[in-house]
XYZ file of C-alpha atoms in Angstrom:
564
model
C 19.748 -12.222 8.834
C 23.024 -13.298 7.376
C 23.527 -15.799 4.594
C 20.320 -14.729 2.876
C 19.917 -16.477 -0.430
C 19.446 -13.940 -3.209
C 17.967 -15.228 -6.413
C 19.895 -14.249 -9.551
C 18.737 -13.860 -13.144
C 16.225 -11.634 -14.916
C 13.130 -13.823 -14.571
C 12.769 -14.334 -10.761
C 11.830 -10.667 -10.006
C 8.938 -10.882 -12.471
C 7.775 -14.196 -10.991
C 7.864 -12.525 -7.573
C 5.921 -9.484 -8.821
C 3.233 -11.760 -10.329
C 2.944 -13.596 -7.020
C 2.862 -10.314 -5.121
C -0.347 -9.311 -6.939
C -2.102 -12.247 -5.323
C -0.749 -11.378 -1.888
C -1.820 -7.754 -2.257
C -5.344 -8.955 -3.032
C -5.149 -11.074 0.122
C -3.850 -8.025 2.031
C -7.163 -6.221 1.374
C -9.139 -8.568 3.627
C -9.936 -5.708 6.051
C -12.261 -4.259 3.388
C -14.662 -7.135 4.125
C -15.795 -5.761 7.514
C -19.000 -4.191 6.112
C -19.915 -7.569 4.510
C -19.953 -9.582 7.749
C -20.431 -6.935 10.434
C -24.300 -7.112 10.306
C -24.112 -10.866 11.051
C -21.579 -10.207 13.821
C -23.872 -7.519 15.307
C -26.904 -9.897 15.224
C -25.163 -12.946 16.740
C -23.397 -10.994 19.461
C -26.346 -8.678 20.168
C -24.189 -5.612 19.760
C -25.412 -1.999 19.715
C -24.206 0.446 17.071
C -21.519 1.993 19.268
C -20.017 -1.426 20.001
C -20.033 -2.246 16.286
C -18.313 1.076 15.566
C -15.582 0.235 17.991
C -15.047 -3.041 16.167
C -14.613 -0.943 13.061
C -11.868 0.930 14.920
C -10.227 -2.418 15.684
C -10.433 -3.216 11.976
C -8.594 0.006 11.048
C -5.965 -0.372 13.800
C -5.059 -3.903 12.766
C -4.837 -2.967 9.114
C -2.643 0.074 9.438
C -0.339 -0.485 12.403
C 2.663 -2.275 10.851
C 5.647 -1.320 13.014
C 6.428 -4.959 13.870
C 6.417 -6.174 10.228
C 8.409 -3.069 9.347
C 11.166 -4.120 11.764
C 10.888 -7.782 10.860
C 11.305 -7.353 7.102
C 14.958 -6.276 7.614
C 15.816 -9.163 9.923
C 13.931 -12.070 8.401
C 13.324 -13.320 4.862
C 9.970 -12.481 3.144
C 8.601 -15.986 3.675
C 8.977 -15.588 7.430
C 7.199 -12.237 7.418
C 4.410 -13.688 5.276
C 4.143 -16.670 7.654
C 3.246 -14.360 10.558
C 0.544 -12.820 8.395
C -0.787 -16.279 7.515
C -0.954 -17.227 11.178
C -2.655 -13.974 12.146
C -5.187 -14.380 9.344
C -5.978 -17.965 10.321
C -6.319 -17.313 14.043
C -8.146 -14.011 13.865
C -10.710 -14.838 11.253
C -11.009 -18.385 12.665
C -12.308 -16.918 15.935
C -14.781 -14.634 14.046
C -15.996 -17.574 12.010
C -16.566 -19.656 15.116
C -18.744 -16.843 16.511
C -20.721 -15.990 13.373
C -21.325 -19.644 12.492
C -22.462 -20.115 16.108
C -20.053 -23.090 16.467
C -19.211 -21.650 19.876
C -21.196 -19.516 22.271
C -20.799 -15.723 21.918
C -17.359 -14.667 23.223
C -16.545 -11.762 25.475
C -16.567 -8.483 23.584
C -12.904 -7.677 24.361
C -11.829 -11.039 22.964
C -13.762 -10.408 19.761
C -12.183 -6.935 19.471
C -8.722 -8.462 19.886
C -9.407 -11.198 17.365
C -10.375 -8.597 14.762
C -7.175 -6.627 15.370
C -5.128 -9.815 14.913
C -7.061 -10.811 11.792
C -6.694 -7.511 9.948
C -3.108 -7.055 11.147
C -2.298 -9.827 8.652
C -2.675 -7.061 5.999
C 0.323 -5.226 7.449
C 2.510 -8.355 7.316
C 1.402 -9.327 3.808
C 1.674 -5.811 2.383
C 5.054 -4.976 4.002
C 6.633 -8.230 2.810
C 5.688 -7.782 -0.838
C 6.108 -3.994 -1.118
C 9.573 -3.962 0.451
C 10.776 -6.993 -1.447
C 9.570 -5.779 -4.845
C 10.794 -2.206 -4.336
C 14.240 -3.695 -3.710
C 13.940 -6.096 -6.670
C 12.959 -3.233 -9.020
C 14.808 -0.214 -7.553
C 14.905 1.610 -10.895
C 11.095 1.521 -11.306
C 9.831 2.337 -7.821
C 6.885 4.457 -8.814
C 5.626 1.931 -11.351
C 5.959 -0.981 -8.899
C 4.260 0.954 -6.118
C 1.383 1.895 -8.412
C 0.810 -1.672 -9.508
C 0.955 -3.186 -6.007
C -1.092 -0.474 -4.328
C -3.501 -0.584 -7.245
C -4.124 -4.235 -6.588
C -4.681 -3.483 -2.920
C -7.200 -0.857 -4.050
C -9.247 -3.279 -6.120
C -9.104 -6.136 -3.574
C -12.418 -4.927 -2.092
C -14.072 -5.427 -5.494
C -12.506 -8.890 -5.806
C -13.832 -9.952 -2.464
C -17.284 -8.440 -3.199
C -17.536 -10.422 -6.480
C -16.496 -13.654 -4.729
C -18.846 -12.947 -1.813
C -21.906 -12.331 -3.996
C -21.294 -14.836 -6.812
C -19.577 -17.815 -5.110
C -20.273 -17.503 -1.393
C -23.933 -16.520 -1.999
C -23.822 -13.557 0.347
C -23.131 -15.695 3.417
C -21.131 -13.964 6.132
C -20.218 -17.337 7.659
C -18.898 -18.625 4.333
C -16.920 -15.416 3.812
C -15.190 -15.741 7.184
C -14.407 -19.380 6.491
C -12.938 -18.288 3.146
C -10.774 -15.745 4.903
C -9.749 -18.300 7.572
C -8.640 -21.083 5.153
C -8.349 -19.932 1.530
C -6.374 -16.710 2.108
C -3.691 -18.367 4.277
C -3.385 -21.289 1.806
C -3.025 -18.780 -1.071
C -0.284 -16.878 0.721
C 1.536 -20.065 1.671
C 1.550 -21.038 -1.986
C 2.904 -17.624 -3.076
C 5.583 -17.115 -0.439
C 8.118 -19.364 -2.232
C 8.179 -16.983 -5.225
C 8.450 -13.755 -3.261
C 12.123 -13.525 -2.465
C 15.007 -11.031 -2.795
C 16.412 -11.055 -6.288
C 19.352 -9.420 -8.022
C 18.155 -6.025 -9.355
C 18.737 -5.203 -13.002
C 22.129 -3.625 -13.549
C 20.862 -1.060 -16.039
C 18.020 0.086 -18.222
C 16.284 -2.563 -20.354
C 13.817 -1.600 -23.071
C 11.898 -4.845 -22.607
C 11.279 -3.999 -18.946
C 9.168 -1.018 -19.941
C 6.978 -3.282 -22.120
C 6.674 -5.794 -19.311
C 5.432 -3.125 -16.916
C 2.993 -1.830 -19.481
C 1.601 -5.387 -19.879
C 1.209 -5.768 -16.127
C -0.448 -2.376 -15.778
C -2.853 -3.204 -18.639
C -3.795 -6.504 -17.027
C -4.557 -4.853 -13.702
C -6.535 -1.978 -15.380
C -8.597 -4.458 -17.380
C -9.236 -6.437 -14.220
C -10.475 -3.317 -12.434
C -12.832 -2.456 -15.267
C -14.054 -6.067 -15.443
C -14.727 -6.110 -11.664
C -16.684 -2.855 -11.884
C -18.851 -4.200 -14.734
C -19.321 -7.575 -13.015
C -20.381 -5.931 -9.742
C -22.975 -3.836 -11.575
C -24.290 -6.834 -13.497
C -24.499 -8.870 -10.296
C -26.781 -6.262 -8.705
C -29.255 -6.000 -11.545
C -29.332 -9.551 -12.980
C -29.875 -12.910 -11.257
C -27.033 -15.187 -12.406
C -26.910 -18.961 -12.403
C -24.212 -20.848 -10.508
C -22.422 -21.788 -13.749
C -22.265 -18.227 -14.961
C -21.111 -17.002 -11.535
C -18.222 -19.488 -11.450
C -17.208 -18.537 -15.022
C -17.161 -14.812 -14.077
C -14.944 -15.570 -11.085
C -12.698 -17.824 -13.199
C -12.104 -14.837 -15.537
C -10.868 -12.842 -12.486
C -8.366 -15.641 -11.791
C -7.181 -15.500 -15.440
C -6.572 -11.747 -15.172
C -4.571 -12.274 -11.959
C -2.319 -14.980 -13.373
C -1.761 -13.141 -16.657
C 1.443 -11.371 -15.416
C 3.091 -14.830 -15.357
C 3.158 -14.518 -19.115
C 6.229 -12.273 -18.691
C 8.566 -14.854 -17.137
C 7.158 -17.473 -19.537
C 7.989 -15.231 -22.455
C 11.450 -14.561 -21.015
C 11.979 -18.334 -20.839
C 10.855 -19.029 -24.406
C 12.473 -15.956 -25.937
C 15.503 -15.183 -23.764
C 17.235 -11.865 -24.401
C 20.843 -11.920 -25.485
C 23.214 -11.135 -22.623
C 25.232 -7.961 -22.869
C 28.991 -8.157 -23.115
C 29.700 -5.646 -20.379
C 30.213 -6.926 -16.832
C 30.824 -10.568 -15.959
C 27.687 -12.500 -14.983
C 29.278 -14.360 -12.045
C 28.200 -11.585 -9.687
C 24.532 -11.969 -10.407
C 23.951 -14.171 -7.405
C 24.927 -11.471 -4.939
C 23.672 -8.018 -4.143
C 27.111 -6.922 -2.936
C 29.970 -6.982 -5.442
C 33.575 -7.574 -4.836
C 36.016 -4.845 -3.954
C 36.394 -2.301 -6.690
C 33.349 -3.466 -8.648
C 30.365 -1.120 -9.116
C 27.040 -1.094 -10.827
C 24.360 1.511 -11.210
C 22.340 -0.255 -8.516
C 25.038 -0.245 -5.818
C 23.759 2.957 -4.186
C 20.333 1.357 -3.766
C 21.711 -1.491 -1.781
C 24.505 0.039 0.309
C 24.716 3.411 2.010
C 28.218 4.278 0.895
C 31.199 2.874 -0.951
C 33.001 2.093 2.304
C 30.021 0.131 3.570
C 30.029 -2.033 0.506
C 32.873 -4.129 1.870
C 31.000 -4.643 5.147
C 27.969 -6.606 3.889
C 24.638 -6.345 2.245
C 21.704 -4.279 3.436
C 20.024 -7.420 4.711
C 22.437 -7.813 7.584
C 21.581 -7.125 11.167
C 21.991 -3.483 12.157
C 23.988 -4.231 15.336
C 26.388 -6.533 13.490
C 26.861 -3.869 10.826
C 27.703 -1.228 13.485
C 30.229 -3.569 15.108
C 31.900 -4.207 11.759
C 32.074 -0.514 11.035
C 33.733 0.095 14.454
C 36.258 -2.694 13.734
C 36.901 -1.222 10.299
C 37.471 2.213 11.915
C 39.998 0.643 14.303
C 41.826 -0.902 11.361
C 41.867 2.356 9.475
C 39.557 1.114 6.720
C 36.880 3.608 7.658
C 37.814 7.047 8.921
C 34.443 8.228 10.193
C 30.858 7.082 10.348
C 28.955 9.989 8.943
C 25.234 10.720 8.913
C 23.447 9.682 5.717
C 22.410 12.256 3.134
C 18.988 12.285 1.507
C 18.852 9.532 -1.082
C 21.074 7.264 1.023
C 19.987 4.659 3.580
C 18.556 6.051 6.832
C 17.808 4.164 10.018
C 14.462 5.013 11.564
C 15.922 7.206 14.295
C 17.947 9.094 11.659
C 14.864 9.654 9.547
C 12.762 10.809 12.472
C 14.999 13.841 13.098
C 14.746 15.035 9.441
C 12.322 17.807 8.565
C 11.546 16.129 5.203
C 10.279 13.041 6.980
C 7.719 14.992 9.039
C 6.742 17.189 6.111
C 5.979 14.041 4.134
C 4.074 12.585 7.111
C 1.933 15.701 7.490
C 1.202 15.844 3.736
C 0.173 12.165 3.796
C -1.811 12.534 7.059
C -3.841 15.554 5.943
C -4.681 14.158 2.487
C -5.277 10.500 3.363
C -7.117 11.447 6.557
C -9.524 13.588 4.497
C -9.936 10.823 1.903
C -10.583 8.057 4.416
C -13.229 10.291 6.074
C -15.173 10.300 2.822
C -14.676 6.588 2.388
C -15.828 5.676 5.905
C -18.925 7.896 5.632
C -19.790 7.413 1.999
C -23.032 5.510 2.692
C -24.209 8.240 5.093
C -23.148 10.945 2.645
C -25.206 9.357 -0.163
C -28.217 9.010 2.118
C -27.885 12.644 3.213
C -27.938 13.666 -0.494
C -31.111 11.645 -0.986
C -29.510 8.577 -2.658
C -31.392 5.336 -1.816
C -28.761 2.833 -3.011
C -25.188 3.934 -2.141
C -23.543 0.834 -3.670
C -22.704 2.745 -6.860
C -20.923 5.410 -4.792
C -18.773 2.772 -3.113
C -17.976 1.198 -6.479
C -17.180 4.613 -8.050
C -14.863 5.670 -5.177
C -13.100 2.280 -5.197
C -12.522 2.342 -8.965
C -11.278 5.947 -8.971
C -9.040 5.129 -5.980
C -7.501 2.371 -8.125
C -7.095 4.788 -11.084
C -5.286 7.285 -8.828
C -2.939 4.631 -7.431
C -1.849 2.971 -10.677
C -1.932 6.209 -12.709
C 0.164 8.236 -10.243
C 2.756 5.468 -10.177
C 3.247 5.564 -13.951
C 2.974 9.347 -14.329
C 5.376 10.133 -11.503
C 7.876 7.608 -12.868
C 7.759 9.295 -16.267
C 8.300 12.821 -15.038
C 10.902 11.947 -12.424
C 12.983 10.315 -15.141
C 12.459 12.758 -17.961
C 12.411 16.066 -16.037
C 13.653 15.172 -12.519
C 10.369 16.499 -11.084
C 9.766 15.273 -7.501
C 6.871 12.879 -7.105
C 5.510 15.109 -4.315
C 4.307 17.547 -6.974
C 1.542 15.043 -7.685
C 0.667 15.065 -3.985
C 0.395 18.838 -4.235
C -2.035 18.524 -7.154
C -4.048 15.916 -5.235
C -4.390 18.291 -2.266
C -5.477 21.129 -4.518
C -8.123 18.979 -6.216
C -9.433 17.815 -2.841
C -9.526 21.345 -1.396
C -11.398 22.665 -4.415
C -13.786 19.714 -4.505
C -14.823 19.909 -0.850
C -16.199 23.448 -1.201
C -18.944 22.755 -3.765
C -19.493 19.455 -1.935
C -20.251 21.412 1.221
C -22.596 23.672 -0.685
C -24.424 20.641 -2.138
C -24.360 21.946 -5.687
C -26.476 20.067 -8.231
C -24.722 17.079 -9.786
C -21.741 17.338 -7.409
C -22.158 14.038 -5.619
C -20.788 11.656 -8.259
C -18.190 14.111 -9.544
C -16.852 14.861 -6.076
C -16.778 11.130 -5.186
C -14.699 10.368 -8.305
C -12.270 13.262 -7.822
C -11.750 12.495 -4.138
C -11.236 8.805 -4.888
C -8.517 9.625 -7.483
C -6.788 12.042 -5.133
C -6.879 9.587 -2.249
C -5.257 6.980 -4.487
C -2.520 9.378 -5.626
C -1.555 10.255 -2.084
C -1.452 6.660 -1.019
C 0.671 5.407 -3.911
C 3.090 8.336 -4.305
C 4.169 8.303 -0.657
C 5.701 4.822 -1.043
C 8.411 5.519 -3.673
C 9.039 9.026 -2.309
C 9.928 7.618 1.103
C 12.266 5.067 -0.460
C 14.068 7.703 -2.567
C 14.587 10.146 0.274
C 15.482 7.622 3.009
C 16.732 4.581 1.121
C 15.655 0.969 0.846
C 17.742 -0.586 3.636
C 15.253 0.256 6.416
C 12.360 1.118 4.134
C 9.948 -1.354 5.710
C 9.905 0.398 9.125
C 10.030 3.931 7.698
C 7.152 3.119 5.351
C 5.019 1.755 8.153
C 5.638 4.754 10.430
C 4.411 6.949 7.557
C 1.333 4.730 7.207
C 0.305 5.667 10.766
C -1.049 8.883 9.170
C -3.993 6.858 7.932
C -5.452 5.606 11.258
C -4.605 8.921 12.965
C -6.428 10.803 10.239
C -9.354 8.401 10.355
C -9.637 8.822 14.154
C -9.445 12.650 14.146
C -11.270 13.545 10.941
C -13.789 10.705 10.596
C -14.339 9.363 14.120
C -14.298 12.660 15.992
C -15.028 15.514 13.501
C -17.466 13.900 11.085
C -19.074 11.754 13.781
C -19.709 14.701 16.090
C -21.084 16.959 13.324
C -23.345 14.160 11.965
C -24.707 13.191 15.389
C -25.328 16.844 16.301
C -27.281 17.496 13.124
C -29.222 14.235 13.557
C -30.223 15.258 17.080
C -31.248 18.724 15.780
C -33.492 17.090 13.158
C -34.969 14.773 15.792
C -34.585 11.637 13.723
C -32.405 8.529 13.585
C -30.926 9.324 10.160
C -29.521 12.690 9.113
C -30.803 14.090 5.844
C -29.744 17.164 3.889
C -26.460 19.014 3.116
C -26.028 20.230 6.690
C -25.134 16.701 7.818
C -21.583 17.084 6.448
C -21.325 20.780 5.557
C -19.019 21.736 8.427
C -17.010 18.577 7.956
C -16.459 19.290 4.258
C -15.405 22.905 4.897
C -12.959 21.751 7.566
C -11.526 19.093 5.280
C -11.125 21.800 2.566
C -9.090 23.831 5.014
C -6.972 20.822 5.981
C -6.267 20.065 2.324
C -5.399 23.729 1.771
C -2.833 23.403 4.569
C -1.666 20.152 2.988
C -1.120 22.007 -0.295
C 1.135 24.551 1.415
C 3.149 21.883 3.245
C 3.475 19.801 0.059
C 4.797 22.790 -1.856
C 7.380 23.434 0.877
C 8.439 19.762 0.776
C 8.613 19.768 -3.063
C 10.845 22.864 -3.107
C 13.124 21.379 -0.433
C 13.682 18.087 -2.185
C 13.795 19.296 -5.806
C 17.624 19.494 -5.808
C 17.709 16.002 -4.380
C 15.695 14.631 -7.244
C 17.843 16.538 -9.778
C 20.803 14.656 -8.336
C 19.067 11.292 -7.969
C 17.736 11.246 -11.534
C 20.202 13.489 -13.353
C 21.100 10.654 -15.728
C 17.520 9.604 -16.391
C 17.686 6.802 -13.826
C 18.393 6.456 -10.125
C 21.925 7.209 -8.923
C 23.574 8.022 -5.622
C 23.546 11.677 -4.591
C 26.887 13.288 -3.881
C 27.354 15.929 -1.174
C 23.770 17.115 -1.125
C 23.018 19.544 1.603
C 20.162 19.332 3.999
């Protein structure tokens, strides 16, 4: 992907971040499956097992992002987003045709495939915006990850509000919304999501801008929670419903106030380096900036091209440079530099991080997937409040861990994985009283598990970029994400499903009631999180010297001669 146009200046990255919030909301479309699955089951005449397998298709499409991970390094963001737009339109278009009964019921396998294609749009949308914005804000990776993943966390609440207030609870209207509105929205945003010149140093105003964006997203999450509760207890008129949704839109466009403010009140340029290099990520020979290490693996590679170039072309250029004596030896990257996927896969730190993520997120998604059954087993008639509570706390964990990890990594060079250790400890301790069904534990456990799940999801993103670089981050990030569907299959589909069905059969009823429905599952998950705690501690100890080197000056810098 040569000749990539890189946008210069200080405003374009913030415009791109504001647009990315909308795309991350769009990238949560897989959360809508519970809203239209009853209609799909009725129209197609499916049994519960067939519907469950469609849920598996929903999870597979959402989380398998190897293709977008490879594409994001070879094509511009708009091209990656375009594939997501096409997948969203085609996949949900087929589902809408079926649910609206515009066509006769399709073969089951075709419906399964359509759902995989539809939800795979999430992987294309999410990869494009996460990778691009991590590269545009390389000095604030934790904060950016928290904001973007926080928006993905509250997307379910956004869709629920739109579904209940505007679409009047119609599954057919929802699928038409996903078929047409989401692709149009992403097409409108893709122009603004582009590679930009990263900041060349610390800027005090940038901290304020991030605080404003975080505040807007937090207020949006609180507003969505309150609106969802009001919508369930009060009958609202059409006018009030549209006003409530319009306020959601205002919250989502509020981050645009940052580039507007930068236009009206431009900051005075510093008199240090010349500004004529702002249009390029790679500087001329002999020039350096604090962001150079984020964009190139070594000083010798700087003269060979930017990190957006094709890998094969880069290897050929390195070989030619070796022949000319410009490069003496192509060495393996050190932690903190740019790894290719095959180089990362042979590192112990990569698999330690994968296991930590897999054990924690797998345990969390088991609770999420079975939350309705858990509430019913505990005697709760309406489980909607549990879903809202878990979703809100998941958001708090995501955006909070991004900000907290960014603070401590800069001020004390503490690895972000220490937060993952804390999350595992909280989950392990919470699962034990949950298994014993102690009085008042249901809501407390749901909140704590939601926060921990959000922490694990958000912290993994910047950690992977710091250990293995940004050049091939898209593919590395998506390989790590495979821990989610693998954990869901093993812990939720096999473990929890088997235990629940066995207890249901023992009770001789169609619905399992009582603490024994999930007791063994909770104890097993406590053990898994205990193992995750140990692995996370090992990983944290291993990479602590790396973080001391990366953030020794209070900001990201290239490690020198770090051992493995």
